[in-house]
mmCIF file of C-alpha atoms in Angstrom:
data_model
loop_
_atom_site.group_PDB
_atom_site.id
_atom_site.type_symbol
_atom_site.label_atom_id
_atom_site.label_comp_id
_atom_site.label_asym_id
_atom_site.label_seq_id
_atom_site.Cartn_x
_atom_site.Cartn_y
_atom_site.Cartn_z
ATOM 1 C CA UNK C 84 0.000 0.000 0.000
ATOM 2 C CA UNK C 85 2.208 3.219 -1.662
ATOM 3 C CA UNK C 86 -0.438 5.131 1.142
ATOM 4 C CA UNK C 87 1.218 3.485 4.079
ATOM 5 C CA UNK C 88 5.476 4.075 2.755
ATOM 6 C CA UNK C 89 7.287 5.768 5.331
ATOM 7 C CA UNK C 90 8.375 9.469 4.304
ATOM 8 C CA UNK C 91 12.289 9.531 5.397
ATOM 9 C CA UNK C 92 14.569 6.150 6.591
ATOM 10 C CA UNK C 93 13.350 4.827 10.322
ATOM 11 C CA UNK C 94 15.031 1.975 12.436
ATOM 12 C CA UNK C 95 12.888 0.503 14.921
ATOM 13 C CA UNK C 96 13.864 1.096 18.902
ATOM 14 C CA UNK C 97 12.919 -2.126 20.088
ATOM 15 C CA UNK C 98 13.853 -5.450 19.079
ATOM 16 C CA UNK C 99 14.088 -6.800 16.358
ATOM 17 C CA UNK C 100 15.882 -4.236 14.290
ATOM 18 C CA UNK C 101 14.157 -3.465 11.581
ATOM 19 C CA UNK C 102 14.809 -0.310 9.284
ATOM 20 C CA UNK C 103 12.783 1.030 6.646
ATOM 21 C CA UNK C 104 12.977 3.207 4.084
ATOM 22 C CA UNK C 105 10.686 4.097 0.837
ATOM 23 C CA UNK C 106 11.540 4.908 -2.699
ATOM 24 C CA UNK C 107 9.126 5.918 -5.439
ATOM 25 C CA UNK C 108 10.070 5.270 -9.238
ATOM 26 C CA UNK C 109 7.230 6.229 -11.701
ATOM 27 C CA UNK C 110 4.015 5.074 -10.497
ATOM 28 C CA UNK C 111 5.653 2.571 -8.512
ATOM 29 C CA UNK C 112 6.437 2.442 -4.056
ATOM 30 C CA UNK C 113 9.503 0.340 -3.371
ATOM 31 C CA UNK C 114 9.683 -0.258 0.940
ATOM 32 C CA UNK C 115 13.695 -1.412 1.097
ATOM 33 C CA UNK C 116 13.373 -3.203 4.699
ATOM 34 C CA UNK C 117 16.345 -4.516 6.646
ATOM 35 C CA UNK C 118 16.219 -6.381 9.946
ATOM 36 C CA UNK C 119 17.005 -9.849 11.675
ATOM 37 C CA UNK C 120 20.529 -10.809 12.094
ATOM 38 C CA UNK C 121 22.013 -14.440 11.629
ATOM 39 C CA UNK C 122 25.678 -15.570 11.551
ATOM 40 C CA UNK C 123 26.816 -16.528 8.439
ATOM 41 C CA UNK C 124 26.130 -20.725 7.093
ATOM 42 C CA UNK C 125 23.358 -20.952 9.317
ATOM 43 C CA UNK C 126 20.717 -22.010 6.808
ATOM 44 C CA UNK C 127 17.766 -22.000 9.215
ATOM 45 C CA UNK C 128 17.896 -18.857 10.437
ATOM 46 C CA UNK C 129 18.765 -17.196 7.597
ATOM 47 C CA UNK C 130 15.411 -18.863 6.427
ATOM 48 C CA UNK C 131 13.721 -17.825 10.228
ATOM 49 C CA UNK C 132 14.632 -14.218 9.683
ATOM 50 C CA UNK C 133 13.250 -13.990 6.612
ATOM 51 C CA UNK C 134 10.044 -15.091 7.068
ATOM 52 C CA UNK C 135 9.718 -13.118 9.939
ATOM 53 C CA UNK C 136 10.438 -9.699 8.330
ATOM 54 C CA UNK C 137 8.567 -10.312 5.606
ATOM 55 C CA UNK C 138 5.708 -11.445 8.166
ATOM 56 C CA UNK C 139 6.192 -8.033 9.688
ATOM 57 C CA UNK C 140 6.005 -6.145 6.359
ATOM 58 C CA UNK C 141 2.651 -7.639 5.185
ATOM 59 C CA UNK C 142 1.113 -6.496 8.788
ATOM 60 C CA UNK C 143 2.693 -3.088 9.052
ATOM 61 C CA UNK C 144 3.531 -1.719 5.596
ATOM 62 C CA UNK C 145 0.812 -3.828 3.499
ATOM 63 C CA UNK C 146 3.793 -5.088 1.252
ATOM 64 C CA UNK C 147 2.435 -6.855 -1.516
ATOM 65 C CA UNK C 148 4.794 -8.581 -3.518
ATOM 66 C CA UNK C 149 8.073 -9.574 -2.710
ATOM 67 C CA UNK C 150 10.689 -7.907 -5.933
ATOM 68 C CA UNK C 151 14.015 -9.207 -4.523
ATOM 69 C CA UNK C 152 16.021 -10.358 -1.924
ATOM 70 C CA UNK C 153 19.185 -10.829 -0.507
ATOM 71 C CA UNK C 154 21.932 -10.933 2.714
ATOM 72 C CA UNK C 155 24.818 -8.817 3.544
ATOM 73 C CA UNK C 156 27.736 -9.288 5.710
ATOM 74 C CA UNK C 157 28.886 -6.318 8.335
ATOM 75 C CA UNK C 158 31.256 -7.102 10.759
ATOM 76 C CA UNK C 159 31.932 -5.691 14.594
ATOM 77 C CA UNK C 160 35.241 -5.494 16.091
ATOM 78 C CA UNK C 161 35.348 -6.928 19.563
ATOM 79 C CA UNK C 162 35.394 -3.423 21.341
ATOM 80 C CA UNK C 163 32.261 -2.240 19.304
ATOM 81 C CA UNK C 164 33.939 0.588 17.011
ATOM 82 C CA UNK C 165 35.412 0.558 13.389
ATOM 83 C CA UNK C 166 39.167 0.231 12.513
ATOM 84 C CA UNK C 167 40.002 3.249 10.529
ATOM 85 C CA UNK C 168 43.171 4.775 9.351
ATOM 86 C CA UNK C 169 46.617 3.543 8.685
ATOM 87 C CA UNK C 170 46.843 -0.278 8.280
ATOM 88 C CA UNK C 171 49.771 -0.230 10.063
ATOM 89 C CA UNK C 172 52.875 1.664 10.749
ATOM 90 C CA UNK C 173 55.486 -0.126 7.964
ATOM 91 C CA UNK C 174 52.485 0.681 5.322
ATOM 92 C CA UNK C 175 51.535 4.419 6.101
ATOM 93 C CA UNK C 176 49.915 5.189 2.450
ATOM 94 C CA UNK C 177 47.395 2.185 2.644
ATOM 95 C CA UNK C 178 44.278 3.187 4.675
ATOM 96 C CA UNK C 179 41.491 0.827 5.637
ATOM 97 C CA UNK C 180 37.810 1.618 7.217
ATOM 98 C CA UNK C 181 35.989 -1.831 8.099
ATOM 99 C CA UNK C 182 33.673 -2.745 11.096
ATOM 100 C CA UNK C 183 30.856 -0.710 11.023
ATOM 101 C CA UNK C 184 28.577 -3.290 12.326
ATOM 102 C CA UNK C 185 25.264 -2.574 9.882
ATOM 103 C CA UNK C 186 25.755 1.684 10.868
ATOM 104 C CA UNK C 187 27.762 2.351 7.143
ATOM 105 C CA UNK C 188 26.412 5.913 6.057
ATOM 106 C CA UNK C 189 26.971 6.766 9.875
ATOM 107 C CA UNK C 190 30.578 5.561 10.769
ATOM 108 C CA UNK C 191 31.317 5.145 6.786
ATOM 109 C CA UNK C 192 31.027 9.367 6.831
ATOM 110 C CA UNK C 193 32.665 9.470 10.074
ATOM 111 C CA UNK C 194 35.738 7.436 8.106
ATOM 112 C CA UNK C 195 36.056 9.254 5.288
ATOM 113 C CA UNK C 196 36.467 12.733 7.845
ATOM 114 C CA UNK C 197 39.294 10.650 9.629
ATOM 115 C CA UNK C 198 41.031 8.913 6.224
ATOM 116 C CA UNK C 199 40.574 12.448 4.398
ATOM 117 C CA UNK C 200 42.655 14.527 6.996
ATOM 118 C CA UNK C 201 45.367 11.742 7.758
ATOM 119 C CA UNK C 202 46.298 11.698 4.348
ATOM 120 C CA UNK C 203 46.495 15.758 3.903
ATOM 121 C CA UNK C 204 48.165 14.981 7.534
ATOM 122 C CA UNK C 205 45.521 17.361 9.758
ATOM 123 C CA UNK C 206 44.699 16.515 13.051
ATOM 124 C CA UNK C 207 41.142 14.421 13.378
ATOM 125 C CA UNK C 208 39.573 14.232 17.005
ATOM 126 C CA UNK C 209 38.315 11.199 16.249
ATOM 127 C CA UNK C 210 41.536 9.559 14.926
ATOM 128 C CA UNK C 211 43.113 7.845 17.724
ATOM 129 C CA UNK C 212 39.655 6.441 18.880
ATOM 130 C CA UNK C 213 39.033 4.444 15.663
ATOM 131 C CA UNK C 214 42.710 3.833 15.481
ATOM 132 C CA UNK C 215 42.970 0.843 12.625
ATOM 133 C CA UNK C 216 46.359 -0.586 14.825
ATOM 134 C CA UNK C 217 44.778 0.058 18.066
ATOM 135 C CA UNK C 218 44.849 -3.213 21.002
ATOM 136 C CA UNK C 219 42.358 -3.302 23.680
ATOM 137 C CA UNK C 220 42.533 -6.440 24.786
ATOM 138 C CA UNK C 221 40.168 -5.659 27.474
ATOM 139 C CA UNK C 222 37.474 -4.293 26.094
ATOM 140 C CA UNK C 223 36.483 -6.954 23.398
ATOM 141 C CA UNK C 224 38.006 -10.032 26.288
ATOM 142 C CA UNK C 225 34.348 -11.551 26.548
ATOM 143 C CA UNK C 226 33.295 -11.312 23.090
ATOM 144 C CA UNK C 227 36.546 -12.793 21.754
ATOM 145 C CA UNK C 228 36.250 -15.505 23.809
ATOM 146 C CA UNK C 229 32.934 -16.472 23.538
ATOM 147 C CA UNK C 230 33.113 -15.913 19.427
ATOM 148 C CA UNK C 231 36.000 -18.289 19.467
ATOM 149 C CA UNK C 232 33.976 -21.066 21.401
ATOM 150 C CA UNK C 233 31.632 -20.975 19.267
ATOM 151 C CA UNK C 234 33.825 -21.396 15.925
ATOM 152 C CA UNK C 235 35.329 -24.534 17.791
ATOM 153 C CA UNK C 236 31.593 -25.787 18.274
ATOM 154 C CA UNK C 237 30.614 -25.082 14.421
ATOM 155 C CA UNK C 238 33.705 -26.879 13.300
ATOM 156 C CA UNK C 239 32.977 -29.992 15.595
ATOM 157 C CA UNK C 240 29.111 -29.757 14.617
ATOM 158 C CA UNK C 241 30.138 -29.712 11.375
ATOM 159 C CA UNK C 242 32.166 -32.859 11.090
ATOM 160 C CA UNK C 243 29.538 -34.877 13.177
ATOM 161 C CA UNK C 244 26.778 -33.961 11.643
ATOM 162 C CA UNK C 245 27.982 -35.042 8.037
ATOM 163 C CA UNK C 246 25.934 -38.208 6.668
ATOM 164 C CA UNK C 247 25.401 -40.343 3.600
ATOM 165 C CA UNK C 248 22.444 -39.099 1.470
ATOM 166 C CA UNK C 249 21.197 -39.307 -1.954
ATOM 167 C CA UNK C 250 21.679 -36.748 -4.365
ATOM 168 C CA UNK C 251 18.550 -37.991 -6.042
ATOM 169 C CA UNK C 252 16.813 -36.759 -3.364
ATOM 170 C CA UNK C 253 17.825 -33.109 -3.902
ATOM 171 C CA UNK C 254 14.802 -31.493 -5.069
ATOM 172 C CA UNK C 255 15.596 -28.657 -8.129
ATOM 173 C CA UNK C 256 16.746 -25.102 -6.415
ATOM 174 C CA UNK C 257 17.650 -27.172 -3.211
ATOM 175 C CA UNK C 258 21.153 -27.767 -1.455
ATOM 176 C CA UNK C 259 22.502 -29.615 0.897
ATOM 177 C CA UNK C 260 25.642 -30.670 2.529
ATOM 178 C CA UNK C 261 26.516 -34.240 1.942
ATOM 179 C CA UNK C 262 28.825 -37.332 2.861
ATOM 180 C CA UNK C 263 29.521 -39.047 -0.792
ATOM 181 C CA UNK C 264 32.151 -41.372 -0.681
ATOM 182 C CA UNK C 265 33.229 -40.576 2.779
ATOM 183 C CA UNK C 266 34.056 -36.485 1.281
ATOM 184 C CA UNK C 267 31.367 -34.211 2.461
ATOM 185 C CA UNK C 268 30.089 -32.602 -0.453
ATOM 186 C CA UNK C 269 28.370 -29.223 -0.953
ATOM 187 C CA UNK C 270 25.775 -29.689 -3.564
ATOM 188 C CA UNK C 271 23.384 -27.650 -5.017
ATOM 189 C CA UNK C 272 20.896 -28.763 -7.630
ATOM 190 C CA UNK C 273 19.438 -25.843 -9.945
ATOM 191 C CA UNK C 274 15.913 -25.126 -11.607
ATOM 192 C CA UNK C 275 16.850 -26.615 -14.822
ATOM 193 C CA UNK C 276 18.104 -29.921 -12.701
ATOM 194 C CA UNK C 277 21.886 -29.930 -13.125
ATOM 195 C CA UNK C 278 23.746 -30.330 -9.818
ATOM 196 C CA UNK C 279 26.868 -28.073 -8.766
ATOM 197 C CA UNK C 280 28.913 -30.241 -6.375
ATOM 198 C CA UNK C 281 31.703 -28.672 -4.585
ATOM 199 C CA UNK C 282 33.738 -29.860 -1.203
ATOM 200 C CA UNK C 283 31.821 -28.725 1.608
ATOM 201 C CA UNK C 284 35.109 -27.483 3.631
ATOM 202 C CA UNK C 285 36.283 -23.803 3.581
ATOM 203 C CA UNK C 286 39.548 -23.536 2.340
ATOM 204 C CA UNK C 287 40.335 -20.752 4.698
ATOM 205 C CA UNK C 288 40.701 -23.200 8.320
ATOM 206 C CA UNK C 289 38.524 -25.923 7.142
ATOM 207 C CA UNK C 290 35.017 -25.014 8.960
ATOM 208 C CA UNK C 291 32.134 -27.289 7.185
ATOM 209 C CA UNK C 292 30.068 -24.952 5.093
ATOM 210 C CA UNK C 293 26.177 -23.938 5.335
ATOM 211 C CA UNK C 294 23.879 -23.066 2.479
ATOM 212 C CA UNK C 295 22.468 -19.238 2.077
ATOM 213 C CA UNK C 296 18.944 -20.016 0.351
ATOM 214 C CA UNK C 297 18.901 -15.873 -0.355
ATOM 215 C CA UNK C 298 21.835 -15.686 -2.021
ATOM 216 C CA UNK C 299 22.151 -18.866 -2.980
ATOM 217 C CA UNK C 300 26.083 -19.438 -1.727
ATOM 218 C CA UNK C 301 27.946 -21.689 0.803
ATOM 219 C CA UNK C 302 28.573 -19.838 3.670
ATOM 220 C CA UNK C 303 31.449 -20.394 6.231
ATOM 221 C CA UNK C 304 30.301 -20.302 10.092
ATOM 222 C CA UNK C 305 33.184 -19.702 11.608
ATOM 223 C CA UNK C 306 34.999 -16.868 9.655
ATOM 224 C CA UNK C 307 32.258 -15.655 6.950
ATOM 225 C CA UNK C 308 33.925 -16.870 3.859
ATOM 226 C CA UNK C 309 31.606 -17.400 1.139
ATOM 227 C CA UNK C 310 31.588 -19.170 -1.909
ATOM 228 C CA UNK C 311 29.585 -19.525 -5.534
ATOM 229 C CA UNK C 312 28.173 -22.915 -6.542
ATOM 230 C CA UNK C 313 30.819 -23.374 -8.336
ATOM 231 C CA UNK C 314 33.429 -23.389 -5.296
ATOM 232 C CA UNK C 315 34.614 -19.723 -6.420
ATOM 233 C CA UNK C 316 35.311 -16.961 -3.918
ATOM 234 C CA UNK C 317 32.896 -14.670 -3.271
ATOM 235 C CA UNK C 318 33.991 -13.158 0.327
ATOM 236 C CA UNK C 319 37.092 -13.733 2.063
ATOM 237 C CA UNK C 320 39.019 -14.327 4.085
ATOM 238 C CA UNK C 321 39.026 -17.172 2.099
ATOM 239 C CA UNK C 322 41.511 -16.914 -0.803
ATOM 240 C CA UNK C 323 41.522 -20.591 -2.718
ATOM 241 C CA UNK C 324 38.369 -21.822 -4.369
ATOM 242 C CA UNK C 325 36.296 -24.926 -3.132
ATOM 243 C CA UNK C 326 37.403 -27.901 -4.883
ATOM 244 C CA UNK C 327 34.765 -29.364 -7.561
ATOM 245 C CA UNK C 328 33.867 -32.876 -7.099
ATOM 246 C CA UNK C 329 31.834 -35.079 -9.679
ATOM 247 C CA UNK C 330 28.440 -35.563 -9.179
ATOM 248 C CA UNK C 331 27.773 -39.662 -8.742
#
């Protein structure tokens, strides 16, 4: 319902996030919605969240249909601000400006102020808090620890859950991880019923892969590498492509 589009970009206050924002193109109202937050190769909740915003855009914006779809990665640094400036002190003309944590076109602005006077070499007020080569080992002590638990526990789950199945059974526009000949196999079968089999471990530190049904792309739990159908890189830190196994 164009009637009920907001007029200006909101985020909600409580949870969960979600942020909306309208844009009008000829006789058409586009609502671009974000909200719901999953870890990366987590195919259920990447499925949960889904549903659920779209649940929430039927009831409170009368969204009709559906026009696309997809995920995007943001990452947080364990102290809760972004890394911006020098990369470090043996490279001082390459700059970097990375964890925003979902807040880009607040902390993205904020970054190019900081990069923009470091290179013309004025002072920034803001400089040595989002320090790129900063330590604090305090500050992000919990979170690091906990994250790191839970990459051992994905790459454990991983490797126990693996079992034989059939890739007969893959329905068209379906995926699955699967143990074939003792290899666990990423496979994903397409609409037009050829299937793209891949190895299902991340060539970065071997985590077990998940399926993204939005994007369509094996995701990596425990670092957020992702990968095409076709094993290629997509999102690092992930450098070597997955390697392609024969369908049998």
């Amino acid at each position: 319902d164009p009637a009920r589009a907001p007029a200006g970009m909101f985020i909600s206050a409580d949870q969960p996030t979600r942020s909306v924002r309208a844009a009008r193109r000829g006789e058409r109202t586009w609502l671009v919605a974000v909200g719901g937050a999953f870890k990366p190769g987590q195919p259920d909740a990447a499925r949960r969240n889904f549903d659920e915003l779209v649940r929430d855009l039927r009831r409170d914006h009368g969204v009709g249909e559906i026009g696309y779809a997809w995920t995007n990665e943001d990452f947080e640094s364990m102290d809760g601000l972004p890394f911006v400036g020098r990369a470090s002190s043996s490279s001082p003309h390459l700059y970097v400006a990375t964890g925003f944590n979902a807040w880009g076109i607040t902390n993205g602005t904020a970054a190019g102020m900081i990069l923009a006077d470091l290179i013309v070499g004025r002072a920034n007020p803001w400089a040595e808090v989002f320090d790129a080569t900063r330590i604090k080992p305090a500050a992000g002590a919990r979170t690091f620890l906990s994250e790191n638990l839970g990459v051992g526990a994905k790459l454990v789950e991983g490797y126990v859950k693996g079992r034989e199945r059939s890739l007969e059974a893959l329905p068209p526009g379906s995926a699955a991880v699967l143990k074939l000949g003792g290899k666990r196999t990423a496979a994903f079968r397409d609409e037009q019923g050829q299937v793209h089999a891949v190895s299902a471990v991340c060539t970065h530190l071997n985590c077990i892969l998940g399926w993204n049904p939005v994007d369509r792309t094996w995701d990596c739990p425990c670092h957020g590498s992702r990968f095409a159908p076709d094993g290629s890189v997509l999102h690092g830190p992930a450098t070597k492509p997955l390697e392609r196994r024969e369908p049998s």
